[in-house]
């Protein structure tokens, strides 16, 4: 969420720990100092515990979205070029096609029609009016329109967009549209109805006026490669919901990368590279009694960068069940209005000016690798205000100017929140008094508070926190070392895990 930083500083300047419950338990600070580390500490973070998953497990299955369950028995072909060639077997049977100055208009009253687009135009478009659902095949087409959308679907019916295998297709709209008082036209590829994308080809989209790919209903991606090279607003935008089953997405936008304006987002798989000004992925409608704008990530690989906004945002709940997620955000890296549930995956959530992971309600972690990097005080690695922070599994590391404290009455895995001076671009290493490694991490930014939790923390044991040193023969996830050997380093602090949740100041 975006809050005035000066107001936050005034209200919270004296606060280091933001408690998530009233049952925090103070631990024992056994002092700090410097000293050499024992050589050859084995790093073995590859195995983590997992509690019972919580939150949303929806995948958004809908048999009506499968093109195999629909029949399109007749194909109409439109080939762009110096002249436009149209092959219309239904010319006298319900499909009328007109063209003027490079713009093609299709009007259809019949079902089971596929429209195949190919060829190139630098000043043209295609518009559809259809009373029935239809198939739109992109077969190596390049359309640039100088006064509106490249593809404009003025139909509220389901449209199956097939990006043909081994083809590259390009859609570019105009920066300024010709006025139209009666019809919406909101992006390079616009539809009043549902859009379902499939096929293993490539679609390049440049949204110079507003959005790149946009529906006033919902959008589903089943397969394909989608490169939104620019968008004056959102790269991919739906009024209702967005579901991604698979595909490759390379997205740049002046506003959001993927936004469901009044609905939810479900991502089951896919590869996402998102570089945007505002939010990377957002279910953005403010909650009320009828709309629940949740986000569910069941898998996929994500690399999200924002220059002003949040990485992943839900105005209601956000659930991460699996996936590899790397976020470098200006605002909160991960944010939800009501609750965040993390059940698995590998997550790196870093904010340069706000919290790493911020829930305005509850925060629950049952599994996965979860790294949360916040900015200076009062910003935190993990933040859930004064609500429940439940940990039942996983490996957690939070760095920032403060931290919410896990709720001991509902957590089943030990955790500690420690005041320690962490140096930017230096190793942070925690191990027990028997030299068994807990966490080794290359900190990307300076911090004054460390939260860590893992199955390796045992009540009654003493743990030493080191800074610096070196690692060798390693594998890592964005600075979290999963194997190898740690040597050297200077002792920052010694902490006794005296209870389920230990805090030291």
CSV table of N, CA and C in Angstrom, one decimal, residues 242-327:
chain,number,residue,atom,x,y,z
A,242,UNK,N,-8.4,-12.6,-14.3
A,242,UNK,CA,-7.4,-13.1,-15.2
A,242,UNK,C,-6.9,-14.4,-14.7
A,243,UNK,N,-6.8,-15.4,-15.6
A,243,UNK,CA,-6.2,-16.7,-15.2
A,243,UNK,C,-5.1,-17.0,-16.2
A,244,UNK,N,-4.0,-17.5,-15.6
A,244,UNK,CA,-2.9,-17.9,-16.5
A,244,UNK,C,-2.6,-19.4,-16.1
A,245,UNK,N,-2.7,-20.2,-17.2
A,245,UNK,CA,-2.4,-21.6,-17.0
A,245,UNK,C,-1.0,-21.9,-17.3
A,246,UNK,N,-0.4,-21.2,-18.3
A,246,UNK,CA,0.9,-21.3,-18.8
A,246,UNK,C,1.2,-20.2,-19.8
A,247,UNK,N,2.5,-20.2,-20.2
A,247,UNK,CA,2.9,-19.2,-21.2
A,247,UNK,C,4.1,-18.4,-20.7
A,248,UNK,N,4.7,-17.7,-21.6
A,248,UNK,CA,5.8,-16.8,-21.3
A,248,UNK,C,5.4,-15.4,-21.5
A,249,UNK,N,5.7,-14.5,-20.6
A,249,UNK,CA,5.3,-13.1,-20.6
A,249,UNK,C,6.4,-12.2,-20.3
A,250,UNK,N,6.7,-11.3,-21.3
A,250,UNK,CA,7.7,-10.2,-21.1
A,250,UNK,C,7.0,-8.9,-21.2
A,251,UNK,N,6.9,-8.2,-20.1
A,251,UNK,CA,5.9,-7.1,-19.9
A,251,UNK,C,6.6,-5.8,-19.5
A,252,UNK,N,6.3,-4.7,-20.2
A,252,UNK,CA,6.7,-3.4,-19.8
A,252,UNK,C,5.5,-2.5,-19.9
A,253,UNK,N,5.3,-1.6,-18.9
A,253,UNK,CA,4.1,-0.8,-18.8
A,253,UNK,C,4.4,0.5,-18.0
A,254,UNK,N,3.7,1.5,-18.3
A,254,UNK,CA,3.7,2.8,-17.6
A,254,UNK,C,2.9,2.7,-16.3
A,255,UNK,N,1.9,1.8,-16.3
A,255,UNK,CA,1.2,1.6,-15.1
A,255,UNK,C,1.4,0.1,-14.6
A,256,UNK,N,0.4,-0.7,-14.5
A,256,UNK,CA,0.5,-2.1,-14.0
A,256,UNK,C,0.9,-3.1,-15.0
A,257,UNK,N,1.5,-4.2,-14.6
A,257,UNK,CA,1.8,-5.2,-15.5
A,257,UNK,C,0.6,-6.1,-15.9
A,258,UNK,N,0.0,-6.7,-14.8
A,258,UNK,CA,-1.2,-7.6,-15.0
A,258,UNK,C,-2.2,-7.1,-13.9
A,259,UNK,N,-3.3,-6.6,-14.4
A,259,UNK,CA,-4.3,-6.0,-13.4
A,259,UNK,C,-5.7,-6.6,-13.7
A,260,UNK,N,-6.3,-7.1,-12.7
A,260,UNK,CA,-7.8,-7.4,-12.7
A,260,UNK,C,-8.4,-6.3,-11.9
A,261,UNK,N,-9.2,-5.5,-12.6
A,261,UNK,CA,-9.7,-4.3,-12.0
A,261,UNK,C,-10.8,-4.5,-11.0
A,262,UNK,N,-11.7,-5.5,-11.3
A,262,UNK,CA,-12.8,-5.8,-10.3
A,262,UNK,C,-12.9,-7.2,-10.0
A,263,UNK,N,-11.9,-8.0,-10.1
A,263,UNK,CA,-12.0,-9.4,-9.9
A,263,UNK,C,-10.7,-10.0,-9.3
A,264,UNK,N,-10.4,-11.3,-9.7
A,264,UNK,CA,-9.3,-12.0,-9.1
A,264,UNK,C,-8.3,-12.4,-10.1
A,265,UNK,N,-7.1,-12.8,-9.7
A,265,UNK,CA,-6.0,-13.3,-10.5
A,265,UNK,C,-5.6,-14.6,-10.0
A,266,UNK,N,-5.5,-15.6,-10.9
A,266,UNK,CA,-5.0,-17.0,-10.6
A,266,UNK,C,-3.9,-17.3,-11.6
A,267,UNK,N,-2.8,-17.6,-11.1
A,267,UNK,CA,-1.6,-18.0,-12.0
A,267,UNK,C,-1.2,-19.4,-11.6
A,268,UNK,N,-1.4,-20.3,-12.5
A,268,UNK,CA,-1.1,-21.7,-12.3
A,268,UNK,C,0.3,-22.1,-12.7
A,269,UNK,N,0.9,-21.4,-13.7
A,269,UNK,CA,2.2,-21.7,-14.2
A,269,UNK,C,2.6,-20.6,-15.2
A,270,UNK,N,3.8,-20.6,-15.7
A,270,UNK,CA,4.2,-19.7,-16.6
A,270,UNK,C,5.6,-19.0,-16.2
A,271,UNK,N,6.1,-18.3,-17.2
A,271,UNK,CA,7.4,-17.5,-16.9
A,271,UNK,C,7.1,-16.0,-17.2
A,272,UNK,N,7.4,-15.2,-16.1
A,272,UNK,CA,7.0,-13.8,-16.2
A,272,UNK,C,8.2,-12.9,-15.9
A,273,UNK,N,8.5,-12.0,-16.8
A,273,UNK,CA,9.4,-10.9,-16.6
A,273,UNK,C,8.6,-9.6,-16.7
A,274,UNK,N,8.5,-8.9,-15.6
A,274,UNK,CA,7.6,-7.8,-15.5
A,274,UNK,C,8.5,-6.6,-15.0
A,275,UNK,N,8.5,-5.5,-15.9
A,275,UNK,CA,9.2,-4.3,-15.5
A,275,UNK,C,8.3,-3.1,-15.7
A,276,UNK,N,7.8,-2.6,-14.7
A,276,UNK,CA,6.7,-1.6,-14.8
A,276,UNK,C,6.9,-0.4,-13.8
A,277,UNK,N,6.2,0.7,-14.1
A,277,UNK,CA,6.3,1.8,-13.2
A,277,UNK,C,5.4,1.6,-11.9
A,278,UNK,N,4.2,1.1,-12.1
A,278,UNK,CA,3.3,0.9,-10.9
A,278,UNK,C,3.4,-0.5,-10.4
A,279,UNK,N,2.3,-1.2,-10.2
A,279,UNK,CA,2.3,-2.6,-9.6
A,279,UNK,C,2.6,-3.6,-10.7
A,280,UNK,N,3.3,-4.7,-10.3
A,280,UNK,CA,3.6,-5.8,-11.2
A,280,UNK,C,2.4,-6.6,-11.5
A,281,UNK,N,1.7,-7.1,-10.4
A,281,UNK,CA,0.5,-8.0,-10.5
A,281,UNK,C,-0.5,-7.4,-9.5
A,282,UNK,N,-1.7,-7.1,-9.9
A,282,UNK,CA,-2.6,-6.4,-9.0
A,282,UNK,C,-4.0,-6.8,-9.2
A,283,UNK,N,-4.7,-7.3,-8.1
A,283,UNK,CA,-6.2,-7.3,-8.1
A,283,UNK,C,-6.6,-6.1,-7.3
A,284,UNK,N,-7.0,-5.1,-8.0
A,284,UNK,CA,-6.9,-3.8,-7.4
A,284,UNK,C,-8.2,-3.1,-6.9
A,285,UNK,N,-9.3,-3.8,-7.1
A,285,UNK,CA,-10.6,-3.2,-6.7
A,285,UNK,C,-10.7,-3.2,-5.2
A,286,UNK,N,-11.1,-2.0,-4.7
A,286,UNK,CA,-11.4,-2.0,-3.2
A,286,UNK,C,-12.5,-2.9,-2.8
A,287,UNK,N,-12.3,-3.7,-1.8
A,287,UNK,CA,-13.3,-4.7,-1.4
A,287,UNK,C,-14.6,-4.1,-0.9
A,288,UNK,N,-15.7,-4.8,-1.2
A,288,UNK,CA,-17.0,-4.5,-0.7
A,288,UNK,C,-17.7,-5.8,-0.4
A,289,UNK,N,-19.0,-5.8,-0.3
A,289,UNK,CA,-19.8,-7.0,0.1
A,289,UNK,C,-19.9,-8.0,-1.1
A,290,UNK,N,-19.7,-7.6,-2.3
A,290,UNK,CA,-20.0,-8.5,-3.5
A,290,UNK,C,-18.7,-8.9,-4.2
A,291,UNK,N,-17.6,-8.2,-4.1
A,291,UNK,CA,-16.4,-8.5,-4.9
A,291,UNK,C,-15.3,-8.9,-4.0
A,292,UNK,N,-14.6,-9.9,-4.4
A,292,UNK,CA,-13.5,-10.4,-3.6
A,292,UNK,C,-12.2,-10.5,-4.5
A,293,UNK,N,-11.4,-9.5,-4.6
A,293,UNK,CA,-10.3,-9.4,-5.5
A,293,UNK,C,-9.0,-10.1,-5.0
A,294,UNK,N,-9.1,-11.4,-5.0
A,294,UNK,CA,-8.0,-12.2,-4.5
A,294,UNK,C,-6.9,-12.5,-5.5
A,295,UNK,N,-5.7,-12.8,-5.1
A,295,UNK,CA,-4.7,-13.3,-6.0
A,295,UNK,C,-4.2,-14.7,-5.5
A,296,UNK,N,-4.1,-15.7,-6.4
A,296,UNK,CA,-3.6,-17.0,-6.0
A,296,UNK,C,-2.5,-17.3,-7.0
A,297,UNK,N,-1.3,-17.7,-6.5
A,297,UNK,CA,-0.2,-18.1,-7.3
A,297,UNK,C,0.1,-19.6,-7.0
A,298,UNK,N,-0.2,-20.5,-7.9
A,298,UNK,CA,0.0,-21.9,-7.7
A,298,UNK,C,1.4,-22.4,-8.3
A,299,UNK,N,2.0,-21.6,-9.1
A,299,UNK,CA,3.3,-22.0,-9.7
A,299,UNK,C,3.8,-20.9,-10.6
A,300,UNK,N,4.9,-21.2,-11.3
A,300,UNK,CA,5.5,-20.2,-12.2
A,300,UNK,C,6.8,-19.6,-11.7
A,301,UNK,N,7.4,-18.9,-12.6
A,301,UNK,CA,8.7,-18.2,-12.4
A,301,UNK,C,8.5,-16.8,-12.6
A,302,UNK,N,8.8,-15.9,-11.7
A,302,UNK,CA,8.5,-14.5,-11.7
A,302,UNK,C,9.7,-13.7,-11.4
A,303,UNK,N,10.0,-12.7,-12.3
A,303,UNK,CA,11.0,-11.7,-12.0
A,303,UNK,C,10.3,-10.3,-12.2
A,304,UNK,N,10.0,-9.6,-11.1
A,304,UNK,CA,9.2,-8.4,-11.1
A,304,UNK,C,10.0,-7.2,-10.6
A,305,UNK,N,10.0,-6.2,-11.4
A,305,UNK,CA,10.7,-4.9,-11.0
A,305,UNK,C,9.7,-3.8,-11.1
A,306,UNK,N,9.6,-3.0,-10.1
A,306,UNK,CA,8.7,-1.8,-10.2
A,306,UNK,C,9.5,-0.6,-9.8
A,307,UNK,N,9.2,0.6,-10.4
A,307,UNK,CA,10.0,1.8,-10.1
A,307,UNK,C,9.2,2.7,-9.1
A,308,UNK,N,7.8,2.5,-9.0
A,308,UNK,CA,7.1,3.3,-8.1
A,308,UNK,C,6.1,2.5,-7.3
A,309,UNK,N,5.6,1.3,-7.8
A,309,UNK,CA,4.6,0.6,-7.2
A,309,UNK,C,5.0,-0.6,-6.4
A,310,UNK,N,4.0,-1.5,-6.2
A,310,UNK,CA,4.2,-2.8,-5.5
A,310,UNK,C,4.4,-3.9,-6.4
A,311,UNK,N,5.0,-5.0,-5.9
A,311,UNK,CA,5.3,-6.1,-6.8
A,311,UNK,C,4.1,-6.9,-7.1
A,312,UNK,N,3.5,-7.5,-6.0
A,312,UNK,CA,2.2,-8.2,-6.1
A,312,UNK,C,1.3,-7.6,-5.1
A,313,UNK,N,0.1,-7.3,-5.5
A,313,UNK,CA,-0.9,-6.7,-4.6
A,313,UNK,C,-2.3,-7.3,-4.8
A,314,UNK,N,-2.9,-7.5,-3.6
A,314,UNK,CA,-4.3,-7.9,-3.6
A,314,UNK,C,-5.0,-7.0,-2.6
A,315,UNK,N,-6.2,-6.5,-3.0
A,315,UNK,CA,-6.9,-5.7,-2.1
A,315,UNK,C,-7.6,-6.5,-1.0
A,316,UNK,N,-7.7,-7.8,-1.3
A,316,UNK,CA,-8.3,-8.7,-0.3
A,316,UNK,C,-7.2,-9.7,0.2
A,317,UNK,N,-7.3,-11.0,-0.2
A,317,UNK,CA,-6.3,-12.0,0.2
A,317,UNK,C,-5.3,-12.3,-0.9
A,318,UNK,N,-4.2,-12.8,-0.5
A,318,UNK,CA,-3.1,-13.2,-1.5
A,318,UNK,C,-2.6,-14.5,-1.0
A,319,UNK,N,-2.6,-15.5,-1.8
A,319,UNK,CA,-2.1,-16.9,-1.5
A,319,UNK,C,-1.0,-17.3,-2.4
A,320,UNK,N,0.1,-17.7,-1.9
A,320,UNK,CA,1.2,-18.3,-2.7
A,320,UNK,C,1.4,-19.7,-2.3
A,321,UNK,N,1.1,-20.6,-3.2
A,321,UNK,CA,1.2,-22.1,-3.0
A,321,UNK,C,2.5,-22.7,-3.5
A,322,UNK,N,3.1,-22.1,-4.5
A,322,UNK,CA,4.3,-22.6,-5.1
A,322,UNK,C,4.8,-21.5,-6.1
A,323,UNK,N,6.0,-21.8,-6.7
A,323,UNK,CA,6.6,-20.9,-7.6
A,323,UNK,C,7.9,-20.3,-7.2
A,324,UNK,N,8.6,-19.8,-8.1
A,324,UNK,CA,9.8,-19.0,-7.8
A,324,UNK,C,9.6,-17.6,-8.1
A,325,UNK,N,9.7,-16.7,-7.1
A,325,UNK,CA,9.2,-15.3,-7.2
A,325,UNK,C,10.4,-14.4,-6.7
A,326,UNK,N,10.8,-13.6,-7.6
A,326,UNK,CA,11.9,-12.6,-7.3
A,326,UNK,C,11.3,-11.2,-7.5
A,327,UNK,N,11.2,-10.4,-6.5
A,327,UNK,CA,10.6,-9.1,-6.7
A,327,UNK,C,11.6,-8.0,-6.1
